[in-house]
mmCIF file of C-alpha atoms and ligand atoms in Angstrom:
data_model
loop_
_atom_site.group_PDB
_atom_site.id
_atom_site.type_symbol
_atom_site.label_atom_id
_atom_site.label_comp_id
_atom_site.label_asym_id
_atom_site.label_seq_id
_atom_site.Cartn_x
_atom_site.Cartn_y
_atom_site.Cartn_z
ATOM 1 C CA MET A 132 47.134 1.064 -177.649
ATOM 2 C CA THR A 133 48.622 4.015 -179.558
ATOM 3 C CA THR A 134 46.130 6.260 -181.339
ATOM 4 C CA ARG A 135 46.594 6.042 -185.077
ATOM 5 C CA ILE A 136 47.275 9.329 -186.876
ATOM 6 C CA LEU A 137 45.709 9.579 -190.326
ATOM 7 C CA ARG A 138 47.968 11.160 -192.939
ATOM 8 C CA ASP A 139 47.897 12.147 -196.616
ATOM 9 C CA ALA A 140 48.983 8.620 -197.521
ATOM 10 C CA ASP A 141 45.767 7.213 -195.978
ATOM 11 C CA ALA A 142 43.628 9.320 -198.310
ATOM 12 C CA ASP A 143 42.769 9.033 -201.992
ATOM 13 C CA LEU A 144 41.387 12.201 -203.620
ATOM 14 C CA GLY A 145 39.805 9.942 -206.238
ATOM 15 C CA ALA A 146 37.094 9.073 -203.689
ATOM 16 C CA LEU A 147 35.533 12.460 -204.460
ATOM 17 C CA GLU A 148 35.729 12.172 -208.222
ATOM 18 C CA GLY A 149 32.642 13.481 -209.984
ATOM 19 C CA GLU A 150 31.292 15.110 -206.822
ATOM 20 C CA ARG A 151 30.041 18.676 -206.667
ATOM 21 C CA ILE A 152 30.859 20.206 -203.306
ATOM 22 C CA VAL A 153 28.953 22.948 -201.546
ATOM 23 C CA VAL A 154 30.304 24.956 -198.643
ATOM 24 C CA LEU A 155 27.301 26.161 -196.642
ATOM 25 C CA GLY A 156 28.304 29.384 -194.858
ATOM 26 C CA TYR A 157 31.212 31.656 -195.752
ATOM 27 C CA GLY A 158 32.417 32.797 -192.334
ATOM 28 C CA ASN A 159 35.557 31.906 -190.372
ATOM 29 C CA GLN A 160 35.746 28.290 -191.439
ATOM 30 C CA GLY A 161 33.670 28.489 -194.631
ATOM 31 C CA ARG A 162 35.891 30.957 -196.445
ATOM 32 C CA SER A 163 39.109 29.117 -195.605
ATOM 33 C CA GLN A 164 37.769 25.632 -196.277
ATOM 34 C CA ALA A 165 36.156 26.620 -199.592
ATOM 35 C CA ARG A 166 39.414 28.133 -200.863
ATOM 36 C CA ASN A 167 41.495 25.157 -199.699
ATOM 37 C CA LEU A 168 39.193 22.682 -201.459
ATOM 38 C CA ARG A 169 39.241 24.710 -204.673
ATOM 39 C CA ASP A 170 43.033 24.973 -204.605
ATOM 40 C CA SER A 171 43.151 21.184 -204.203
ATOM 41 C CA GLY A 172 41.308 20.932 -207.521
ATOM 42 C CA LEU A 173 37.764 20.179 -206.350
ATOM 43 C CA PRO A 174 34.684 21.860 -207.845
ATOM 44 C CA VAL A 175 33.265 24.033 -205.052
ATOM 45 C CA ILE A 176 30.283 26.337 -204.839
ATOM 46 C CA VAL A 177 29.083 28.371 -201.852
ATOM 47 C CA GLY A 178 25.632 28.379 -200.256
ATOM 48 C CA ASN A 179 24.727 31.612 -198.484
ATOM 49 C CA ALA A 180 21.979 34.204 -198.141
ATOM 50 C CA ALA A 181 22.388 37.238 -200.417
ATOM 51 C CA ASP A 182 24.385 39.525 -198.143
ATOM 52 C CA THR A 183 27.944 40.646 -197.365
ATOM 53 C CA TYR A 184 29.252 37.062 -196.906
ATOM 54 C CA ALA A 185 27.840 36.162 -200.317
ATOM 55 C CA GLU A 186 29.535 39.233 -201.830
ATOM 56 C CA LEU A 187 32.818 38.205 -200.239
ATOM 57 C CA ALA A 188 32.492 34.714 -201.748
ATOM 58 C CA ARG A 189 31.692 36.135 -205.193
ATOM 59 C CA GLY A 190 34.659 38.481 -204.837
ATOM 60 C CA ASP A 191 36.807 35.397 -204.166
ATOM 61 C CA GLY A 192 35.549 33.940 -207.447
ATOM 62 C CA PHE A 193 32.928 31.447 -206.200
ATOM 63 C CA GLU A 194 29.485 30.767 -207.609
ATOM 64 C CA VAL A 195 27.049 31.552 -204.773
ATOM 65 C CA LEU A 196 23.516 30.175 -204.505
ATOM 66 C CA PRO A 197 20.898 30.381 -201.751
ATOM 67 C CA ILE A 198 21.457 27.593 -199.187
ATOM 68 C CA ALA A 199 18.481 25.417 -200.235
ATOM 69 C CA GLU A 200 19.297 25.614 -203.938
ATOM 70 C CA ALA A 201 23.014 25.059 -203.339
ATOM 71 C CA THR A 202 22.290 21.944 -201.254
ATOM 72 C CA ARG A 203 20.029 20.468 -203.961
ATOM 73 C CA SER A 204 22.673 21.050 -206.615
ATOM 74 C CA ALA A 205 25.560 19.293 -204.813
ATOM 75 C CA SER A 206 26.461 15.763 -203.719
ATOM 76 C CA ALA A 207 28.669 16.738 -200.778
ATOM 77 C CA GLY A 208 27.945 19.530 -198.309
ATOM 78 C CA LEU A 209 30.109 21.111 -195.621
ATOM 79 C CA LEU A 210 27.954 22.661 -192.902
ATOM 80 C CA LEU A 211 29.936 25.692 -191.791
ATOM 81 C CA LEU A 212 27.296 27.782 -190.062
ATOM 82 C CA PRO A 213 27.366 28.838 -186.397
ATOM 83 C CA ASP A 214 26.350 25.819 -184.281
ATOM 84 C CA GLU A 215 23.484 27.646 -182.599
ATOM 85 C CA VAL A 216 21.698 28.554 -185.865
ATOM 86 C CA MET A 217 22.490 25.264 -187.602
ATOM 87 C CA PRO A 218 19.511 23.129 -186.406
ATOM 88 C CA GLU A 219 16.925 25.552 -187.769
ATOM 89 C CA VAL A 220 18.721 26.245 -191.054
ATOM 90 C CA TYR A 221 19.302 22.504 -191.437
ATOM 91 C CA ALA A 222 15.629 21.659 -190.895
ATOM 92 C CA THR A 223 14.203 24.341 -193.166
ATOM 93 C CA GLU A 224 16.769 24.751 -195.940
ATOM 94 C CA ILE A 225 19.189 21.835 -195.987
ATOM 95 C CA ALA A 226 17.379 18.607 -195.052
ATOM 96 C CA PRO A 227 14.728 18.950 -197.809
ATOM 97 C CA GLY A 228 17.494 19.097 -200.442
ATOM 98 C CA LEU A 229 19.486 16.046 -199.310
ATOM 99 C CA GLN A 230 19.434 12.936 -201.459
ATOM 100 C CA ARG A 231 20.338 9.306 -200.776
ATOM 101 C CA GLY A 232 24.087 8.890 -201.215
ATOM 102 C CA ASP A 233 24.967 12.515 -200.415
ATOM 103 C CA LEU A 234 27.774 13.352 -198.023
ATOM 104 C CA LEU A 235 27.266 15.744 -195.109
ATOM 105 C CA ASP A 236 30.319 17.052 -193.255
ATOM 106 C CA PHE A 237 30.283 18.856 -189.904
ATOM 107 C CA ALA A 238 33.153 20.934 -188.460
ATOM 108 C CA SER A 239 31.827 20.380 -184.943
ATOM 109 C CA GLY A 240 30.158 17.269 -183.543
ATOM 110 C CA TYR A 241 27.906 19.310 -181.229
ATOM 111 C CA ASN A 242 24.541 19.264 -183.005
ATOM 112 C CA VAL A 243 24.639 15.611 -184.050
ATOM 113 C CA ALA A 244 26.157 14.413 -180.760
ATOM 114 C CA PHE A 245 23.457 16.042 -178.688
ATOM 115 C CA GLY A 246 20.534 15.217 -180.971
ATOM 116 C CA ARG A 247 19.890 18.713 -182.335
ATOM 117 C CA ILE A 248 20.336 17.423 -185.877
ATOM 118 C CA VAL A 249 19.539 13.876 -187.020
ATOM 119 C CA PRO A 250 20.823 13.414 -190.585
ATOM 120 C CA PRO A 251 18.766 11.040 -192.762
ATOM 121 C CA GLU A 252 19.720 7.376 -192.979
ATOM 122 C CA GLY A 253 20.800 7.354 -196.616
ATOM 123 C CA VAL A 254 23.339 10.158 -196.171
ATOM 124 C CA ASP A 255 27.024 9.650 -195.303
ATOM 125 C CA THR A 256 27.582 11.780 -192.217
ATOM 126 C CA VAL A 257 31.121 12.702 -191.251
ATOM 127 C CA LEU A 258 33.131 14.990 -189.007
ATOM 128 C CA ILE A 259 36.196 17.069 -189.842
ATOM 129 C CA ALA A 260 36.682 19.334 -186.841
ATOM 130 C CA PRO A 261 39.773 21.517 -187.307
ATOM 131 C CA ARG A 262 41.856 22.185 -184.217
ATOM 132 C CA MET A 263 42.503 25.581 -185.759
ATOM 133 C CA ILE A 264 40.678 28.909 -186.145
ATOM 134 C CA GLY A 265 39.449 29.848 -189.629
ATOM 135 C CA PRO A 266 42.341 32.089 -190.783
ATOM 136 C CA GLY A 267 44.818 29.431 -189.601
ATOM 137 C CA VAL A 268 43.046 26.794 -191.719
ATOM 138 C CA ARG A 269 43.859 28.876 -194.778
ATOM 139 C CA ASP A 270 47.332 30.100 -193.735
ATOM 140 C CA ARG A 271 48.510 26.590 -192.841
ATOM 141 C CA TYR A 272 47.211 25.263 -196.174
ATOM 142 C CA VAL A 273 49.065 27.967 -198.062
ATOM 143 C CA ASP A 274 52.356 27.521 -196.167
ATOM 144 C CA GLY A 275 52.123 23.765 -196.631
ATOM 145 C CA SER A 276 52.092 22.717 -192.979
ATOM 146 C CA GLY A 277 48.366 21.874 -192.743
ATOM 147 C CA PHE A 278 46.316 21.784 -189.545
ATOM 148 C CA PRO A 279 45.273 18.880 -187.306
ATOM 149 C CA SER A 280 41.635 17.783 -187.006
ATOM 150 C CA PHE A 281 39.421 15.344 -185.197
ATOM 151 C CA VAL A 282 37.680 13.270 -187.854
ATOM 152 C CA GLY A 283 35.082 10.539 -187.778
ATOM 153 C CA VAL A 284 32.377 8.686 -189.639
ATOM 154 C CA HIS A 285 29.043 9.058 -187.885
ATOM 155 C CA ARG A 286 27.029 7.211 -190.501
ATOM 156 C CA ASP A 287 28.305 5.156 -193.409
ATOM 157 C CA ALA A 288 25.326 4.924 -195.739
ATOM 158 C CA THR A 289 27.172 4.235 -198.980
ATOM 159 C CA GLY A 290 30.065 2.063 -197.800
ATOM 160 C CA ARG A 291 32.339 4.884 -199.002
ATOM 161 C CA ALA A 292 31.932 7.361 -196.141
ATOM 162 C CA ARG A 293 35.435 6.831 -194.724
ATOM 163 C CA ALA A 294 37.096 7.135 -198.128
ATOM 164 C CA ARG A 295 35.134 10.321 -198.864
ATOM 165 C CA LEU A 296 35.941 11.709 -195.418
ATOM 166 C CA LEU A 297 39.664 11.134 -195.833
ATOM 167 C CA ALA A 298 39.674 12.600 -199.338
ATOM 168 C CA LEU A 299 37.958 15.722 -198.009
ATOM 169 C CA ALA A 300 40.384 16.002 -195.070
ATOM 170 C CA HIS A 301 43.272 15.633 -197.531
ATOM 171 C CA ALA A 302 41.895 18.324 -199.850
ATOM 172 C CA LEU A 303 41.383 20.677 -196.900
ATOM 173 C CA GLY A 304 45.033 20.272 -195.910
ATOM 174 C CA SER A 305 44.327 18.457 -192.661
ATOM 175 C CA THR A 306 45.791 14.974 -193.214
ATOM 176 C CA ARG A 307 49.021 16.834 -194.047
ATOM 177 C CA ALA A 308 49.347 17.708 -190.343
ATOM 178 C CA GLY A 309 47.555 14.580 -189.099
ATOM 179 C CA CYS A 310 44.023 13.631 -188.058
ATOM 180 C CA ILE A 311 42.778 11.635 -185.080
ATOM 181 C CA GLU A 312 39.618 9.560 -185.430
ATOM 182 C CA VAL A 313 36.991 10.180 -182.736
ATOM 183 C CA SER A 314 33.192 10.047 -182.468
ATOM 184 C CA MET A 315 31.121 13.224 -182.804
ATOM 185 C CA HIS A 316 30.195 12.917 -179.130
ATOM 186 C CA ASP A 317 33.822 12.685 -178.015
ATOM 187 C CA GLU A 318 34.883 15.636 -180.191
ATOM 188 C CA ALA A 319 32.075 17.821 -178.850
ATOM 189 C CA THR A 320 32.780 16.749 -175.267
ATOM 190 C CA LEU A 321 36.516 17.470 -175.488
ATOM 191 C CA ASP A 322 35.820 20.858 -177.032
ATOM 192 C CA LEU A 323 33.231 21.860 -174.435
ATOM 193 C CA PHE A 324 35.377 20.569 -171.576
ATOM 194 C CA THR A 325 38.290 22.746 -172.675
ATOM 195 C CA GLU A 326 35.929 25.736 -172.687
ATOM 196 C CA GLN A 327 34.058 24.935 -169.478
ATOM 197 C CA GLY A 328 36.433 22.862 -167.338
ATOM 198 C CA PHE A 329 39.967 23.872 -168.235
ATOM 199 C CA GLY A 330 39.441 27.518 -169.340
ATOM 200 C CA PRO A 331 37.609 28.812 -166.260
ATOM 201 C CA ALA A 332 39.945 26.959 -163.852
ATOM 202 C CA PHE A 333 43.026 28.334 -165.620
ATOM 203 C CA GLY A 334 41.471 31.815 -165.689
ATOM 204 C CA ARG A 335 40.764 31.618 -161.953
ATOM 205 C CA VAL A 336 44.421 30.816 -161.215
ATOM 206 C CA LEU A 337 45.547 33.788 -163.294
ATOM 207 C CA MET A 338 43.065 36.177 -161.668
ATOM 208 C CA THR A 339 44.043 35.013 -158.181
ATOM 209 C CA ALA A 340 47.730 35.546 -158.951
ATOM 210 C CA ILE A 341 46.965 39.105 -160.150
ATOM 211 C CA ASP A 342 44.927 39.839 -157.012
ATOM 212 C CA VAL A 343 47.603 38.489 -154.653
ATOM 213 C CA LEU A 344 50.366 40.567 -156.249
ATOM 214 C CA VAL A 345 48.404 43.820 -156.646
ATOM 215 C CA GLU A 346 47.073 43.564 -153.092
ATOM 216 C CA ALA A 347 50.675 43.083 -151.921
ATOM 217 C CA GLY A 348 51.462 46.478 -153.440
ATOM 218 C CA TYR A 349 53.105 45.652 -156.767
ATOM 219 C CA PRO A 350 52.159 48.035 -159.615
ATOM 220 C CA PRO A 351 49.433 46.474 -161.787
ATOM 221 C CA GLU A 352 51.439 47.226 -164.942
ATOM 222 C CA ALA A 353 54.413 45.270 -163.591
ATOM 223 C CA VAL A 354 52.160 42.402 -162.471
ATOM 224 C CA LEU A 355 50.449 42.035 -165.849
ATOM 225 C CA LEU A 356 53.748 42.314 -167.690
ATOM 226 C CA GLU A 357 55.243 39.632 -165.468
ATOM 227 C CA LEU A 358 52.308 37.236 -165.717
ATOM 228 C CA TYR A 359 51.304 37.431 -169.372
ATOM 229 C CA LEU A 360 51.587 40.744 -171.198
ATOM 230 C CA SER A 361 55.303 40.329 -171.956
ATOM 231 C CA GLY A 362 54.470 37.335 -174.176
ATOM 232 C CA GLU A 363 56.737 35.033 -172.155
ATOM 233 C CA LEU A 364 53.790 32.876 -171.105
ATOM 234 C CA ALA A 365 52.571 32.549 -174.710
ATOM 235 C CA TYR A 366 56.129 31.742 -175.799
ATOM 236 C CA THR A 367 56.429 29.093 -173.104
ATOM 237 C CA PHE A 368 53.187 27.491 -174.305
ATOM 238 C CA GLY A 369 54.739 27.383 -177.765
ATOM 239 C CA LYS A 370 57.717 25.539 -176.291
ATOM 240 C CA ILE A 371 55.388 23.173 -174.409
ATOM 241 C CA ARG A 372 53.893 22.307 -177.798
ATOM 242 C CA GLU A 373 57.315 21.868 -179.386
ATOM 243 C CA VAL A 374 59.199 19.858 -176.770
ATOM 244 C CA GLY A 375 56.586 18.835 -174.196
ATOM 245 C CA MET A 376 55.365 20.046 -170.825
ATOM 246 C CA LEU A 377 58.163 18.426 -168.810
ATOM 247 C CA ARG A 378 61.113 19.059 -171.101
ATOM 248 C CA GLN A 379 60.376 22.787 -171.531
ATOM 249 C CA MET A 380 61.471 23.142 -167.881
ATOM 250 C CA ASP A 381 65.055 22.837 -169.155
ATOM 251 C CA PHE A 382 64.722 26.283 -170.756
ATOM 252 C CA HIS A 383 64.216 27.939 -167.380
ATOM 253 C CA SER A 384 66.955 28.935 -164.919
ATOM 254 C CA ARG A 385 68.025 26.499 -162.200
ATOM 255 C CA THR A 386 66.560 28.886 -159.605
ATOM 256 C CA SER A 387 63.260 28.745 -161.460
ATOM 257 C CA GLN A 388 63.353 24.950 -161.767
ATOM 258 C CA TYR A 389 64.251 24.421 -158.097
ATOM 259 C CA GLY A 390 61.614 26.912 -156.902
ATOM 260 C CA SER A 391 58.729 25.601 -158.953
ATOM 261 C CA VAL A 392 59.460 21.930 -158.322
ATOM 262 C CA THR A 393 59.838 22.303 -154.556
ATOM 263 C CA ARG A 394 56.791 24.605 -154.213
ATOM 264 C CA SER A 395 54.421 22.586 -156.384
ATOM 265 C CA GLY A 396 53.602 20.453 -153.328
ATOM 266 C CA LYS A 397 51.999 23.492 -151.674
ATOM 267 C CA PHE A 398 49.201 23.282 -154.248
ATOM 268 C CA ALA A 399 48.897 19.504 -154.485
ATOM 269 C CA ASP A 400 45.933 19.369 -152.137
ATOM 270 C CA LEU A 401 43.895 21.404 -154.663
ATOM 271 C CA ASP A 402 43.943 18.349 -156.926
ATOM 272 C CA GLY A 403 41.056 16.582 -155.222
ATOM 273 C CA GLU A 404 38.800 19.619 -155.363
ATOM 274 C CA LEU A 405 39.771 20.428 -158.963
ATOM 275 C CA ARG A 406 39.131 16.862 -160.062
ATOM 276 C CA LYS A 407 35.753 16.874 -158.368
ATOM 277 C CA ARG A 408 34.667 20.117 -160.007
ATOM 278 C CA MET A 409 36.091 19.276 -163.423
ATOM 279 C CA GLY A 410 34.487 15.823 -163.193
ATOM 280 C CA GLY A 411 31.146 17.522 -162.516
ATOM 281 C CA VAL A 412 31.559 19.774 -165.551
ATOM 282 C CA LEU A 413 32.509 16.763 -167.693
ATOM 283 C CA GLU A 414 29.484 14.786 -166.559
ATOM 284 C CA GLU A 415 27.128 17.668 -167.292
ATOM 285 C CA ILE A 416 28.530 17.872 -170.825
ATOM 286 C CA ARG A 417 28.526 14.113 -171.466
ATOM 287 C CA SER A 418 24.979 13.606 -170.262
ATOM 288 C CA GLY A 419 23.689 16.271 -172.652
ATOM 289 C CA GLY A 420 22.703 18.463 -169.687
ATOM 290 C CA PHE A 421 24.705 21.435 -170.908
ATOM 291 C CA ALA A 422 23.333 21.124 -174.485
ATOM 292 C CA GLU A 423 19.795 20.993 -173.071
ATOM 293 C CA GLU A 424 20.411 24.106 -170.981
ATOM 294 C CA TRP A 425 22.027 26.009 -173.875
ATOM 295 C CA SER A 426 19.106 25.225 -176.205
ATOM 296 C CA GLU A 427 16.689 26.616 -173.620
ATOM 297 C CA GLN A 428 18.799 29.702 -172.865
ATOM 298 C CA GLN A 429 19.775 30.754 -176.375
ATOM 299 C CA ALA A 430 16.905 33.198 -176.821
ATOM 300 C CA THR A 431 17.815 35.080 -173.644
ATOM 301 C CA ALA A 432 21.595 34.659 -173.739
ATOM 302 C CA GLY A 433 22.207 37.809 -175.832
ATOM 303 C CA PRO A 434 21.304 40.335 -173.105
ATOM 304 C CA LEU A 435 23.133 38.223 -170.476
ATOM 305 C CA LEU A 436 26.350 38.170 -172.521
ATOM 306 C CA GLU A 437 26.008 41.920 -173.148
ATOM 307 C CA LYS A 438 25.646 42.518 -169.413
ATOM 308 C CA ILE A 439 28.746 40.447 -168.673
ATOM 309 C CA ARG A 440 30.685 42.275 -171.383
ATOM 310 C CA ALA A 441 29.728 45.648 -169.870
ATOM 311 C CA ALA A 442 30.581 44.489 -166.324
ATOM 312 C CA ARG A 443 33.914 43.187 -167.594
ATOM 313 C CA GLU A 444 34.799 46.627 -168.962
ATOM 314 C CA GLY A 445 34.194 48.091 -165.511
ATOM 315 C CA LEU A 446 36.750 45.835 -163.780
ATOM 316 C CA PRO A 447 40.051 47.407 -162.640
ATOM 317 C CA LEU A 448 41.821 44.752 -164.736
ATOM 318 C CA ALA A 449 40.361 46.217 -167.975
ATOM 319 C CA GLU A 450 41.902 49.615 -167.167
ATOM 320 C CA TRP A 451 45.245 48.095 -166.069
ATOM 321 C CA GLU A 452 45.453 46.095 -169.270
ATOM 322 C CA ARG A 453 44.568 49.106 -171.408
ATOM 323 C CA ARG A 454 47.216 51.275 -169.717
ATOM 324 C CA THR A 455 49.950 48.664 -169.883
ATOM 325 C CA ARG A 456 49.236 47.617 -173.456
ATOM 326 C CA GLU A 457 49.119 51.242 -174.582
ATOM 327 C CA SER A 458 52.305 52.358 -172.844
ATOM 328 C CA LEU A 459 54.233 49.349 -174.153
ATOM 329 C CA SER A 460 52.576 49.439 -177.619
ATOM 330 C CA ILE A 461 51.473 45.830 -177.172
ATOM 331 C CA GLY A 462 49.117 44.572 -179.858
ATOM 332 C CA LYS A 463 50.024 47.333 -182.325
ATOM 333 C CA SER A 464 51.661 46.034 -185.431
HETATM 334 P P1 NDP B 233 30.761 31.836 -188.533
HETATM 335 O O1 NDP B 233 30.046 32.536 -187.421
HETATM 336 O O2 NDP B 233 32.006 32.455 -189.021
HETATM 337 O O3 NDP B 233 29.710 31.626 -189.732
HETATM 338 C C1 NDP B 233 29.264 32.681 -190.481
HETATM 339 C C2 NDP B 233 28.504 32.139 -191.666
HETATM 340 O O4 NDP B 233 27.278 31.560 -191.231
HETATM 341 C C3 NDP B 233 28.173 33.207 -192.662
HETATM 342 O O5 NDP B 233 28.252 32.682 -193.962
HETATM 343 C C4 NDP B 233 26.752 33.560 -192.302
HETATM 344 O O6 NDP B 233 26.033 34.026 -193.403
HETATM 345 C C5 NDP B 233 26.211 32.206 -191.921
HETATM 346 N N1 NDP B 233 25.030 32.346 -191.040
HETATM 347 C C6 NDP B 233 24.998 32.899 -189.820
HETATM 348 N N2 NDP B 233 23.743 32.885 -189.331
HETATM 349 C C7 NDP B 233 22.983 32.314 -190.277
HETATM 350 C C8 NDP B 233 21.609 32.012 -190.371
HETATM 351 N N3 NDP B 233 20.748 32.275 -189.359
HETATM 352 N N4 NDP B 233 21.142 31.434 -191.508
HETATM 353 C C9 NDP B 233 21.989 31.149 -192.523
HETATM 354 N N5 NDP B 233 23.309 31.408 -192.498
HETATM 355 C C10 NDP B 233 23.801 31.981 -191.387
HETATM 356 O O7 NDP B 233 30.976 30.310 -188.117
HETATM 357 P P2 NDP B 233 32.358 29.544 -187.895
HETATM 358 O O8 NDP B 233 33.089 29.461 -189.190
HETATM 359 O O9 NDP B 233 33.064 30.097 -186.697
HETATM 360 O O10 NDP B 233 31.825 28.102 -187.492
HETATM 361 C C11 NDP B 233 31.323 27.196 -188.473
HETATM 362 C C12 NDP B 233 31.481 25.787 -187.938
HETATM 363 O O11 NDP B 233 32.868 25.510 -187.747
HETATM 364 C C13 NDP B 233 30.804 25.550 -186.581
HETATM 365 O O12 NDP B 233 30.300 24.250 -186.566
HETATM 366 C C14 NDP B 233 31.981 25.667 -185.599
HETATM 367 O O13 NDP B 233 31.777 24.949 -184.393
HETATM 368 C C15 NDP B 233 33.091 25.024 -186.425
HETATM 369 N N6 NDP B 233 34.440 25.408 -186.023
HETATM 370 C C16 NDP B 233 34.782 26.724 -185.907
HETATM 371 C C17 NDP B 233 36.076 27.086 -185.567
HETATM 372 C C18 NDP B 233 36.490 28.526 -185.531
HETATM 373 O O14 NDP B 233 37.667 28.779 -185.320
HETATM 374 N N7 NDP B 233 35.629 29.500 -185.737
HETATM 375 C C19 NDP B 233 37.117 26.067 -185.250
HETATM 376 C C20 NDP B 233 36.680 24.708 -185.509
HETATM 377 C C21 NDP B 233 35.380 24.398 -185.851
HETATM 378 P P3 NDP B 233 24.921 35.186 -193.283
HETATM 379 O O15 NDP B 233 24.993 35.762 -191.908
HETATM 380 O O16 NDP B 233 25.337 36.084 -194.355
HETATM 381 O O17 NDP B 233 23.627 34.513 -193.553
#
C-alpha cells in the first residue's frame, strides 16, 4: 500500500476559526512557527518566561504572556520547548490551564510516546513534527516551498482533531510540501534511530576512512578535502534527494561507477553485523529503554557532554579540520 501524502487540498483553515493560538517557547521552532501561523492569518500569542526569548518575541510584534497565563487564555497550544524540560513545565504550568476541547500540538512525539507526558482525555492531542530545523521552517514558508512533516492524531477528544491538525499544518506551511501520517511512537522512534543507529554507524565509516588514508601517509588536509570538506559529499546527498540513491550514480564517471559497483561486494559481509547492531539500537528505542535511561541520566549528562566536547577538541581531527577549513576559507561567507 502506498503511503498517502497529505497536501494543502486536504486541509481547511476554517477548522481553526475562532481559535486563539499560543506558541509555548520562542526558540528554534517556536519563533519560526509563530511567525508562519501569524502570516497565515491566525491570531497567535507567545508563552514564555520574561527573558531574552520573550524580548525577541515582543520585538517581532507578538503579545507575550507567562506560560501558565498564556495557556489559560488560548484554545490551541503548540508545545515548542526542549523535550527534556517539557514534562516538568507541562505538569506545573501547562496542564493546570488546559480545558476540555483544547488542542495540544507537539513537534516531537517523544514525551507522549514514552509516557513522560499524558495529556488529559478531553484535549485533542496532535503531532506536527517538522523534518526541518527551525530557520528552515521559516525560510521555506517565506519562499513558498514549505517543509515536510510527520503528523498524527494521538487523541481525538472533540471529533475535530484531524481537521484542526491539518489546518494547523497548512497554516505552518507544511502541507504545501507534504505530510505523512504516523503515530507519535513511530515518529519518535524514527527520529531516535536516525540519531542513534544511522548517525554513529555512518560516522564510524567516515572516521575509519580518514584513519586508513592518513595512516597510509596522505596529508590530512587532502584526505578531509577529498572525503567531505570540498562539499562534494554534501552536493551528492542533494542529488540523492533530487533523483534518488541509485540514479545519482549516473552523475559519476564510468571509472567511479565501475569501481564502486565491483568493490561493494568487499563490504557486503558487514551487513549481518550492522543489521544486528542497528536492530539492537532499534529495540532499545522501541521498548522505551532508551527513554528510561535518558530520564535517569539527564541530571548528570551535562558534565559528561562537556567532557566529551573537551576530549573532542583534543583529537588530531579537530586540528586538521581547523587548518584545512582556515586555509581554504571554508565556512566563511
Ligand atoms: P529550543 O531549545 O530552541 O527552545 C527554546 C525555548 O524553550 C525558549 O523559548 C526557552 O525560553 C524555552 N525554555 C527552555 N527551557 C525552559 C524551561 N525550563 N522552562 C520554560 N521554558 C523553557 O527548542 P527547539 O525549538 O529546538 O525544540 C522545540 C520542539 O521542537 C521540541 O519538541 C523538538 O524536539 C522539536 N523539533 C525541533 C527541531 C529543531 O530543528 N530544533 C526539528 C523538529 C522538531 P526560556 O529559556 O527563555 O525560558
